Tab-separated table of N, CA and C in Angstrom:
chain	number	residue	atom	x	y	z
U	611	MET	N	108.668	104.474	75.922
U	611	MET	CA	109.122	105.360	75.381
U	611	MET	C	110.057	104.737	74.458
U	612	SER	N	109.988	104.621	72.841
U	612	SER	CA	110.754	104.318	72.230
U	612	SER	C	112.325	104.779	72.139
U	613	LEU	N	113.257	104.140	71.528
U	613	LEU	CA	114.591	104.602	71.537
U	613	LEU	C	114.851	104.947	70.062
U	614	ASN	N	115.632	105.911	69.759
U	614	ASN	CA	116.001	106.054	68.071
U	614	ASN	C	117.020	105.439	67.895
U	615	ARG	N	117.845	104.831	66.833
U	615	ARG	CA	118.564	104.161	66.414
U	615	ARG	C	120.051	104.149	67.136
U	616	SER	N	120.156	105.697	67.056
U	616	SER	CA	121.596	106.154	67.631
U	616	SER	C	121.572	105.359	69.387
U	617	GLU	N	120.284	105.609	69.785
U	617	GLU	CA	120.126	105.453	71.452
U	617	GLU	C	120.026	103.805	71.504
U	618	LYS	N	119.805	102.999	70.669
U	618	LYS	CA	119.572	101.710	70.638
U	618	LYS	C	121.272	101.159	70.878
U	619	GLU	N	121.879	101.895	69.750
U	619	GLU	CA	123.255	101.399	69.377
U	619	GLU	C	124.328	101.555	70.726
U	620	ALA	N	124.096	102.478	71.336
U	620	ALA	CA	124.379	102.951	72.299
U	620	ALA	C	123.886	102.207	73.739
U	621	VAL	N	123.126	101.628	73.848
U	621	VAL	CA	122.722	100.577	74.647
U	621	VAL	C	123.093	99.150	74.361
U	622	ILE	N	123.296	98.829	73.169
U	622	ILE	CA	123.944	97.642	72.792
U	622	ILE	C	125.254	97.607	72.914
U	623	HIS	N	125.826	98.666	72.865
U	623	HIS	CA	127.437	98.899	72.799
U	623	HIS	C	127.701	98.542	74.473
U	624	GLU	N	127.131	99.536	75.220
U	624	GLU	CA	127.306	99.186	76.654
U	624	GLU	C	127.078	98.034	77.303
U	625	VAL	N	126.113	97.456	76.835
U	625	VAL	CA	125.796	95.888	77.284
U	625	VAL	C	126.730	94.737	76.939
U	626	THR	N	127.128	95.483	75.638
U	626	THR	CA	128.397	94.456	74.803
U	626	THR	C	129.645	94.523	75.896
U	627	SER	N	129.857	95.800	76.161
U	627	SER	CA	131.125	95.771	77.057
U	627	SER	C	130.702	95.456	78.578
U	628	LEU	N	129.613	95.526	78.645
U	628	LEU	CA	129.539	94.366	80.360
U	628	LEU	C	129.539	93.056	80.263
U	629	ALA	N	129.036	92.596	78.934
U	629	ALA	CA	128.941	91.343	79.118
U	629	ALA	C	130.447	90.799	78.514
U	630	ALA	N	131.292	91.340	78.153
U	630	ALA	CA	132.587	91.049	77.985
U	630	ALA	C	133.659	91.072	78.974
U	631	LYS	N	133.155	91.791	79.981
U	631	LYS	CA	133.963	91.989	81.308
U	631	LYS	C	133.476	90.850	82.330
U	632	ALA	N	132.090	90.377	82.228
U	632	ALA	CA	131.170	89.511	83.219
U	632	ALA	C	131.936	88.146	82.906
U	633	GLN	N	131.756	87.271	84.114
U	633	GLN	CA	131.691	85.952	84.173
U	633	GLN	C	130.583	85.584	84.447
U	634	THR	N	129.641	86.077	85.087
U	634	THR	CA	128.137	85.565	84.749
U	634	THR	C	127.011	86.383	84.871
U	635	LEU	N	125.772	85.832	84.073
U	635	LEU	CA	124.673	86.550	83.677
U	635	LEU	C	123.566	85.960	84.644
U	636	VAL	N	122.866	86.397	85.099
U	636	VAL	CA	121.552	86.023	86.154
U	636	VAL	C	120.203	86.903	85.409
U	637	MET	N	119.267	86.096	85.068
U	637	MET	CA	118.016	86.763	84.616
U	637	MET	C	116.924	86.158	85.384
U	638	ALA	N	116.161	87.621	85.871
U	638	ALA	CA	115.030	86.966	86.757
U	638	ALA	C	113.733	88.170	85.815
U	639	GLU	N	112.368	87.398	86.224
U	639	GLU	CA	111.372	88.274	86.027
U	639	GLU	C	111.094	89.343	87.217
U	640	TYR	N	110.887	90.527	86.850
U	640	TYR	CA	110.482	91.291	87.953
U	640	TYR	C	109.180	91.920	87.915
U	641	ARG	N	108.246	91.121	87.197
U	641	ARG	CA	106.481	91.694	87.017
U	641	ARG	C	106.120	91.798	88.609
U	642	GLY	N	105.479	92.938	88.719
U	642	GLY	CA	104.903	93.282	90.177
U	642	GLY	C	105.727	93.610	91.067
U	643	ILE	N	106.845	94.120	91.264
U	643	ILE	CA	107.884	94.326	92.174
U	643	ILE	C	107.651	96.176	91.988
U	644	THR	N	107.466	96.316	93.545
U	644	THR	CA	107.463	97.918	93.791
U	644	THR	C	108.826	98.530	93.438
U	645	VAL	N	108.815	99.874	92.802
U	645	VAL	CA	110.076	100.692	92.665
U	645	VAL	C	110.752	100.639	93.944
U	646	ALA	N	110.109	100.741	95.407
U	646	ALA	CA	111.162	100.630	96.362
U	646	ALA	C	111.862	99.660	96.663
U	647	ASP	N	111.250	98.330	96.344
U	647	ASP	CA	111.958	96.950	96.327
U	647	ASP	C	112.912	96.947	95.080
U	648	MET	N	112.445	97.562	94.075
U	648	MET	CA	113.674	97.391	92.816
U	648	MET	C	114.752	98.314	93.041
U	649	THR	N	114.590	99.379	94.165
U	649	THR	CA	115.785	100.112	94.288
U	649	THR	C	116.573	99.709	95.504
U	650	ARG	N	116.015	98.843	96.580
U	650	ARG	CA	116.809	98.033	97.529
U	650	ARG	C	117.547	96.847	96.439
U	651	LEU	N	117.109	96.442	95.714
U	651	LEU	CA	118.143	95.314	95.098
U	651	LEU	C	118.994	95.910	94.318
U	652	ARG	N	118.917	97.399	93.791
U	652	ARG	CA	120.023	97.930	93.063
U	652	ARG	C	120.894	98.289	93.895
U	653	VAL	N	120.507	98.780	95.175
U	653	VAL	CA	121.437	99.118	96.000
U	653	VAL	C	122.360	98.002	96.416
U	654	LYS	N	121.728	96.802	96.770
U	654	LYS	CA	122.275	95.633	97.262
U	654	LYS	C	123.744	95.056	96.034
U	655	ALA	N	122.917	94.792	94.882
U	655	ALA	CA	123.707	94.684	93.817
U	655	ALA	C	124.830	95.332	93.426
U	656	ARG	N	124.854	96.882	93.803
U	656	ARG	CA	126.088	97.671	93.560
U	656	ARG	C	126.953	97.550	94.734
U	657	GLU	N	126.244	97.207	96.015
U	657	GLU	CA	127.638	96.910	97.016
U	657	GLU	C	128.487	95.795	96.835
U	658	GLN	N	127.759	95.003	95.985
U	658	GLN	CA	128.278	93.658	95.421
U	658	GLN	C	129.322	93.640	94.028
U	659	GLY	N	129.131	94.545	93.563
U	659	GLY	CA	129.979	94.856	92.394
U	659	GLY	C	129.251	94.110	91.309
U	660	VAL	N	127.446	93.920	91.292
U	660	VAL	CA	126.632	93.597	90.152
U	660	VAL	C	126.170	94.443	89.696
U	661	THR	N	126.118	94.431	88.419
U	661	THR	CA	125.511	95.369	87.689
U	661	THR	C	124.088	95.044	87.077
U	662	LEU	N	122.842	95.591	87.404
U	662	LEU	CA	121.928	95.392	87.097
U	662	LEU	C	121.031	96.244	86.262
U	663	SER	N	120.252	95.641	84.896
U	663	SER	CA	119.998	96.298	83.863
U	663	SER	C	118.585	95.781	83.555
U	664	VAL	N	117.309	96.728	83.213
U	664	VAL	CA	116.332	96.271	82.484
U	664	VAL	C	116.759	96.943	81.185
U	665	LEU	N	116.425	95.666	80.515
U	665	LEU	CA	116.746	96.035	78.993
U	665	LEU	C	115.564	95.731	78.010
U	666	LYS	N	115.524	95.952	77.108
U	666	LYS	CA	114.527	95.259	75.953
U	666	LYS	C	115.303	93.888	75.665
U	667	ASN	N	114.570	93.102	75.433
U	667	ASN	CA	114.936	91.698	74.911
U	667	ASN	C	115.648	91.656	73.610
U	668	THR	N	115.212	92.357	72.698
U	668	THR	CA	115.545	92.266	71.101
U	668	THR	C	117.173	93.030	71.282
U	669	LEU	N	117.113	94.205	72.353
U	669	LEU	CA	118.533	94.830	72.308
U	669	LEU	C	119.450	93.987	73.065
U	670	ALA	N	119.128	93.087	74.141
U	670	ALA	CA	119.964	92.268	74.692
U	670	ALA	C	119.956	91.432	74.063
U	671	ARG	N	119.590	90.574	73.295
U	671	ARG	CA	120.124	89.801	72.425
U	671	ARG	C	121.114	89.918	71.648
U	672	ARG	N	120.869	91.009	70.809
U	672	ARG	CA	121.808	91.563	69.805
U	672	ARG	C	123.153	91.788	70.579
U	673	ALA	N	123.025	92.557	71.939
U	673	ALA	CA	124.304	92.581	72.568
U	673	ALA	C	125.154	91.340	72.996
U	674	MET	N	124.329	90.576	72.882
U	674	MET	CA	124.898	89.042	73.081
U	674	MET	C	125.577	88.350	72.572
U	675	VAL	N	125.222	88.673	70.933
U	675	VAL	CA	125.784	87.778	69.961
U	675	VAL	C	127.564	87.826	69.905
U	676	GLY	N	127.761	86.848	69.824
U	676	GLY	CA	129.454	86.618	70.076
U	676	GLY	C	130.079	86.502	71.226
U	677	SER	N	129.377	86.598	72.276
U	677	SER	CA	129.743	86.664	73.508
U	677	SER	C	129.692	85.491	74.635
U	678	ALA	N	129.686	84.883	75.477
U	678	ALA	CA	129.866	83.581	76.283
U	678	ALA	C	128.416	83.678	76.726
U	679	PHE	N	127.422	84.551	76.629
U	679	PHE	CA	126.308	84.785	77.533
U	679	PHE	C	125.224	84.591	75.903
U	680	GLU	N	125.546	84.303	74.721
U	680	GLU	CA	124.575	84.334	73.528
U	680	GLU	C	123.766	82.569	73.721
U	681	VAL	N	124.132	81.684	74.744
U	681	VAL	CA	123.913	80.575	74.885
U	681	VAL	C	122.253	80.525	75.876
U	682	VAL	N	122.241	81.825	76.356
U	682	VAL	CA	120.840	82.032	77.014
U	682	VAL	C	119.819	82.820	76.267
U	683	SER	N	120.163	83.363	74.814
U	683	SER	CA	119.253	84.325	74.112
U	683	SER	C	117.798	83.758	73.896
U	684	ASP	N	118.044	82.569	73.818
U	684	ASP	CA	116.238	81.883	73.638
U	684	ASP	C	115.600	81.921	74.942
U	685	GLN	N	116.446	82.480	75.833
U	685	GLN	CA	115.276	82.607	77.423
U	685	GLN	C	114.914	84.019	77.726
U	686	MET	N	115.323	85.006	76.767
U	686	MET	CA	115.112	86.091	76.911
U	686	MET	C	113.747	86.818	76.171
U	687	THR	N	112.648	86.327	77.085
U	687	THR	CA	111.609	86.853	76.898
U	687	THR	C	110.989	87.394	77.991
U	688	GLY	N	110.078	88.344	77.988
U	688	GLY	CA	109.045	88.728	79.044
U	688	GLY	C	109.990	89.819	79.989
U	689	PRO	N	109.502	90.303	80.881
U	689	PRO	CA	110.104	91.514	81.544
U	689	PRO	C	111.054	90.893	82.296
U	690	LEU	N	112.413	91.257	82.027
U	690	LEU	CA	113.713	90.686	82.600
U	690	LEU	C	114.583	91.672	82.997
U	691	ILE	N	115.129	91.483	84.058
U	691	ILE	CA	116.146	92.463	84.777
U	691	ILE	C	117.359	91.427	84.517
U	692	TYR	N	118.523	91.822	83.971
U	692	TYR	CA	119.814	91.205	83.735
U	692	TYR	C	120.825	91.563	84.723
U	693	GLY	N	121.350	90.788	85.416
U	693	GLY	CA	122.692	90.831	86.268
U	693	GLY	C	123.953	90.609	85.881
U	694	PHE	N	124.984	91.204	85.678
U	694	PHE	CA	126.249	91.050	85.344
U	694	PHE	C	127.203	91.130	86.448
U	695	SER	N	127.893	89.948	86.624
U	695	SER	CA	128.963	90.240	87.421
U	695	SER	C	130.407	89.865	87.123
U	696	THR	N	131.220	90.299	87.425
U	696	THR	CA	132.975	89.751	87.148
U	696	THR	C	132.918	88.593	87.902
U	697	ASP	N	132.652	88.592	89.365
U	697	ASP	CA	132.786	87.555	90.160
U	697	ASP	C	131.697	86.666	89.817
U	698	ALA	N	132.068	85.239	90.021
U	698	ALA	CA	131.551	84.233	89.464
U	698	ALA	C	130.051	84.003	90.228
U	699	VAL	N	129.988	84.100	91.313
U	699	VAL	CA	128.893	84.057	92.007
U	699	VAL	C	128.106	85.188	92.521
U	700	ALA	N	128.678	86.283	92.255
U	700	ALA	CA	127.888	87.640	92.855
U	700	ALA	C	126.514	88.051	92.090
U	701	ALA	N	126.500	87.709	91.174
U	701	ALA	CA	125.027	88.251	90.258
U	701	ALA	C	123.731	87.212	91.053
U	702	ALA	N	124.251	85.626	91.100
U	702	ALA	CA	123.599	84.748	91.377
U	702	ALA	C	123.193	84.817	92.970
U	703	LYS	N	124.213	85.481	93.848
U	703	LYS	CA	123.680	85.411	95.174
U	703	LYS	C	122.930	86.578	95.175
U	704	VAL	N	123.109	87.767	94.822
U	704	VAL	CA	122.175	89.004	94.861
U	704	VAL	C	121.032	88.509	94.616
U	705	VAL	N	120.906	88.274	93.537
U	705	VAL	CA	119.618	87.694	92.593
U	705	VAL	C	118.679	86.792	93.452
U	706	ALA	N	119.285	85.537	93.840
U	706	ALA	CA	118.591	84.697	94.842
U	706	ALA	C	118.213	85.103	96.032
U	707	ASP	N	119.481	85.611	96.829
U	707	ASP	CA	118.750	86.215	98.265
U	707	ASP	C	117.692	86.937	98.109
U	708	PHE	N	117.545	88.277	97.312
U	708	PHE	CA	116.262	88.990	97.101
U	708	PHE	C	115.139	88.023	96.556
U	709	ALA	N	115.316	87.257	95.955
U	709	ALA	CA	114.007	86.378	95.762
U	709	ALA	C	113.408	85.642	96.745
U	710	LYS	N	114.616	85.415	97.943
U	710	LYS	CA	113.875	84.823	98.996
U	710	LYS	C	113.000	85.552	99.695
U	711	THR	N	113.453	86.635	99.772
U	711	THR	CA	112.387	87.642	100.464
U	711	THR	C	111.337	88.590	99.482
U	712	ASN	N	111.080	88.234	98.454
U	712	ASN	CA	110.198	88.752	97.470
U	712	ASN	C	109.805	87.683	96.524
U	713	GLU	N	108.631	86.980	96.521
U	713	GLU	CA	108.269	85.978	95.942
U	713	GLU	C	107.730	86.512	94.109
U	714	LYS	N	107.829	87.925	94.092
U	714	LYS	CA	107.545	88.334	92.367
U	714	LYS	C	108.916	88.372	92.169
U	715	LEU	N	110.016	88.288	92.545
U	715	LEU	CA	111.215	88.155	91.596
U	715	LEU	C	111.410	86.751	91.453
U	716	VAL	N	110.931	86.326	89.921
U	716	VAL	CA	111.325	85.220	89.811
U	716	VAL	C	112.700	84.576	88.968
U	717	ILE	N	113.832	84.175	89.451
U	717	ILE	CA	114.708	83.925	88.671
U	717	ILE	C	114.649	82.599	87.601
U	718	ARG	N	114.839	83.311	86.038
U	718	ARG	CA	114.547	82.532	85.030
U	718	ARG	C	115.757	81.715	84.504
U	719	GLY	N	117.229	82.179	85.092
U	719	GLY	CA	118.093	81.521	84.523
U	719	GLY	C	119.548	82.389	84.162
U	720	GLY	N	120.146	81.737	83.647
U	720	GLY	CA	121.844	82.549	83.502
U	720	GLY	C	122.450	81.790	82.960
U	721	ALA	N	123.716	82.278	82.855
U	721	ALA	CA	125.017	81.555	82.360
U	721	ALA	C	126.307	81.945	82.829
U	722	LEU	N	127.630	81.021	83.191
U	722	LEU	CA	128.525	81.270	83.625
U	722	LEU	C	129.523	80.589	82.555
U	723	SER	N	130.322	81.504	82.190
U	723	SER	CA	131.617	81.014	81.415
U	723	SER	C	130.916	80.268	80.107
U	724	GLY	N	130.060	80.630	79.191
U	724	GLY	CA	129.667	79.915	78.334
U	724	GLY	C	128.792	78.722	78.092
U	725	LYS	N	128.343	78.573	79.352
U	725	LYS	CA	127.500	77.512	79.670
U	725	LYS	C	125.954	78.037	80.293
U	726	ALA	N	125.026	77.549	79.698
U	726	ALA	CA	123.514	78.013	80.135
U	726	ALA	C	123.190	77.450	81.768
U	727	LEU	N	122.507	78.229	82.602
U	727	LEU	CA	122.009	77.456	83.896
U	727	LEU	C	120.690	77.822	83.981
U	728	ASP	N	120.128	76.867	84.539
U	728	ASP	CA	118.638	76.814	84.609
U	728	ASP	C	118.646	77.287	86.260
U	729	VAL	N	117.454	77.390	86.469
U	729	VAL	CA	116.951	78.040	88.101
U	729	VAL	C	117.438	77.392	89.184
U	730	ASN	N	117.710	76.205	88.882
U	730	ASN	CA	118.474	75.334	90.168
U	730	ASN	C	119.954	75.493	89.969
U	731	ALA	N	120.504	75.399	88.921
U	731	ALA	CA	121.756	75.750	88.585
U	731	ALA	C	122.426	77.395	89.526
U	732	VAL	N	121.353	78.265	88.928
U	732	VAL	CA	121.537	79.416	89.420
U	732	VAL	C	121.518	79.714	91.015
U	733	LYS	N	120.365	78.942	91.392
U	733	LYS	CA	120.334	78.658	93.177
U	733	LYS	C	121.588	77.901	93.553
U	734	GLN	N	122.089	77.241	93.057
U	734	GLN	CA	123.019	76.187	93.573
U	734	GLN	C	124.561	77.455	93.424
U	735	LEU	N	124.564	77.862	92.356
U	735	LEU	CA	125.889	79.078	92.334
U	735	LEU	C	125.599	79.977	93.628
U	736	ALA	N	124.351	80.176	93.833
U	736	ALA	CA	124.206	81.361	94.748
U	736	ALA	C	124.674	80.751	96.306
U	737	ASN	N	124.891	79.650	96.357
U	737	ASN	CA	125.131	78.890	97.682
U	737	ASN	C	126.579	78.890	97.859
U	738	ILE	N	127.220	78.821	96.801
U	738	ILE	CA	128.723	78.953	96.861
U	738	ILE	C	129.290	79.974	97.797
U	739	PRO	N	130.096	79.831	98.678
U	739	PRO	CA	130.687	80.921	99.326
U	739	PRO	C	131.444	82.143	98.552
U	740	SER	N	131.411	83.115	98.810
U	740	SER	CA	132.357	84.265	98.225
U	740	SER	C	133.652	83.675	97.991
U	741	LYS	N	134.473	84.501	97.222
U	741	LYS	CA	135.650	84.217	96.813
U	741	LYS	C	137.000	84.477	98.230
U	742	GLU	N	136.165	85.659	98.999
U	742	GLU	CA	137.122	86.020	99.881
U	742	GLU	C	137.032	84.607	101.066
U	743	VAL	N	135.811	84.199	101.051
U	743	VAL	CA	135.579	83.172	102.022
U	743	VAL	C	136.412	81.898	101.877
U	744	LEU	N	136.235	81.417	100.438
U	744	LEU	CA	136.963	80.794	99.797
U	744	LEU	C	138.450	80.448	100.293
U	745	LEU	N	139.006	81.598	100.086
U	745	LEU	CA	140.181	82.040	100.238
U	745	LEU	C	140.862	82.014	101.801
U	746	SER	N	139.805	82.693	102.799
U	746	SER	CA	140.146	82.395	103.704
U	746	SER	C	140.292	80.749	104.357
U	747	GLN	N	139.343	79.996	103.855
U	747	GLN	CA	138.997	78.706	104.256
U	747	GLN	C	140.323	77.915	103.557
U	748	LEU	N	140.731	78.149	102.839
U	748	LEU	CA	141.989	77.556	102.157
U	748	LEU	C	143.288	77.886	102.810
U	749	LEU	N	143.260	78.948	103.344
U	749	LEU	CA	144.337	79.678	103.986
U	749	LEU	C	144.463	78.777	105.453
U	750	GLY	N	143.246	78.754	105.991
U	750	GLY	CA	143.266	77.963	107.298
U	750	GLY	C	143.777	76.826	107.356
U	751	LEU	N	143.161	75.775	106.010
U	751	LEU	CA	143.668	74.855	105.889
U	751	LEU	C	144.709	74.738	105.696
U	752	MET	N	145.916	75.433	104.882
U	752	MET	CA	147.124	75.461	104.744
U	752	MET	C	147.799	75.464	106.002
U	753	GLN	N	147.092	76.443	107.064
U	753	GLN	CA	147.817	76.848	108.435
U	753	GLN	C	147.853	75.876	109.242
U	754	SER	N	146.896	74.944	108.882
U	754	SER	CA	146.423	73.939	110.105
U	754	SER	C	147.686	73.066	110.805
U	755	PRO	N	148.185	72.323	109.626
U	755	PRO	CA	149.185	71.418	109.961
U	755	PRO	C	150.317	72.384	110.608
U	756	ILE	N	150.610	73.094	110.028
U	756	ILE	CA	151.499	74.129	110.706
U	756	ILE	C	151.341	74.361	112.112
U	757	SER	N	150.371	75.068	112.422
U	757	SER	CA	150.156	75.422	113.761
U	757	SER	C	150.018	74.148	114.795
U	758	ARG	N	149.422	72.979	114.013
U	758	ARG	CA	149.296	71.863	115.137
U	758	ARG	C	150.873	71.224	115.432
U	759	THR	N	151.778	71.038	114.356
U	759	THR	CA	153.035	71.116	114.532
U	759	THR	C	153.733	71.668	116.038
U	760	ALA	N	153.272	73.193	115.294
U	760	ALA	CA	153.886	74.151	116.568
U	760	ALA	C	153.363	73.383	118.007
U	761	ARG	N	152.068	73.318	117.927
U	761	ARG	CA	151.540	72.988	119.538
U	761	ARG	C	152.138	71.752	120.067
U	762	VAL	N	152.563	70.828	118.823
U	762	VAL	CA	153.113	69.576	119.683
U	762	VAL	C	154.687	69.912	120.166
U	763	LEU	N	155.165	70.785	119.248
U	763	LEU	CA	156.427	70.786	119.528
U	763	LEU	C	156.683	71.744	120.824
U	764	ALA	N	155.599	72.703	121.011
U	764	ALA	CA	155.783	73.463	122.375
U	764	ALA	C	155.212	72.659	123.540
U	765	ALA	N	154.320	71.734	123.514
U	765	ALA	CA	153.969	70.653	124.496
U	765	ALA	C	155.283	70.061	124.854
U	766	LEU	N	156.121	69.318	123.970
U	766	LEU	CA	157.304	68.619	123.923
U	766	LEU	C	158.313	69.648	124.790
U	767	ALA	N	158.413	70.665	124.513
U	767	ALA	CA	159.176	71.459	125.287
U	767	ALA	C	159.021	71.762	126.795
U	768	GLU	N	157.598	71.982	126.968
U	768	GLU	CA	157.179	72.344	128.054
U	768	GLU	C	157.259	70.708	128.933
U	769	LYS	N	156.814	69.783	128.392
U	769	LYS	CA	157.254	68.565	129.112
U	769	LYS	C	158.813	68.401	129.754
U	770	ARG	N	159.855	68.361	128.830
U	770	ARG	CA	160.903	68.381	129.127
U	770	ARG	C	161.772	69.361	129.920
U	771	GLY	N	160.911	70.772	129.817
U	771	GLY	CA	161.241	71.629	130.628
U	771	GLY	C	160.773	71.341	132.121
U	772	GLU	N	159.832	70.838	132.484
U	772	GLU	CA	159.293	70.005	133.703
U	772	GLU	C	160.189	69.164	134.084
U	773	ALA	N	160.603	68.243	133.152
U	773	ALA	CA	161.601	67.236	133.889
U	773	ALA	C	162.793	67.553	134.142
U	774	VAL	N	163.317	68.620	133.354
U	774	VAL	CA	164.692	69.129	133.915
U	774	VAL	C	164.556	69.756	135.187
U	775	ALA	N	163.583	70.477	135.529
U	775	ALA	CA	163.230	71.184	136.516
U	775	ALA	C	163.300	70.173	137.819
U	776	ALA	N	162.416	69.025	137.435
U	776	ALA	CA	162.164	67.960	138.745
U	776	ALA	C	163.519	67.111	138.862
């Protein structure tokens, strides 16, 4: 079903606003995926804050003009699903995890902060822990010296307490 001019402009405007807010774009070919599988992918994406869109490539190219994702406009061919996320790794993680269980979803590439990503780069990006996990790891590293010092001081106090009691 073809769109009229005003509908096309609305789609371009919507995708342009998505691209302006997003840090990451992941593109994947979805040829042969069942509607049920696509619905599961969309639900997982929504839970992670990723916006998935099936777009006409010409409209997607027009929407990307002037954005950080313009670098991948030459890769926009074939039936693609576009994943946008404000979190740097969320879109890559959702698409790569789904591609592991469904061989019909083929990652084609993506972009991160104005740099084009190939398939391997998208998969590597997906392996990076989420922001929350990285923050908790950093906090653990920062607390480690303090907690070790506290344990040493407690052990010294305990020894001195035993020595005074004896």
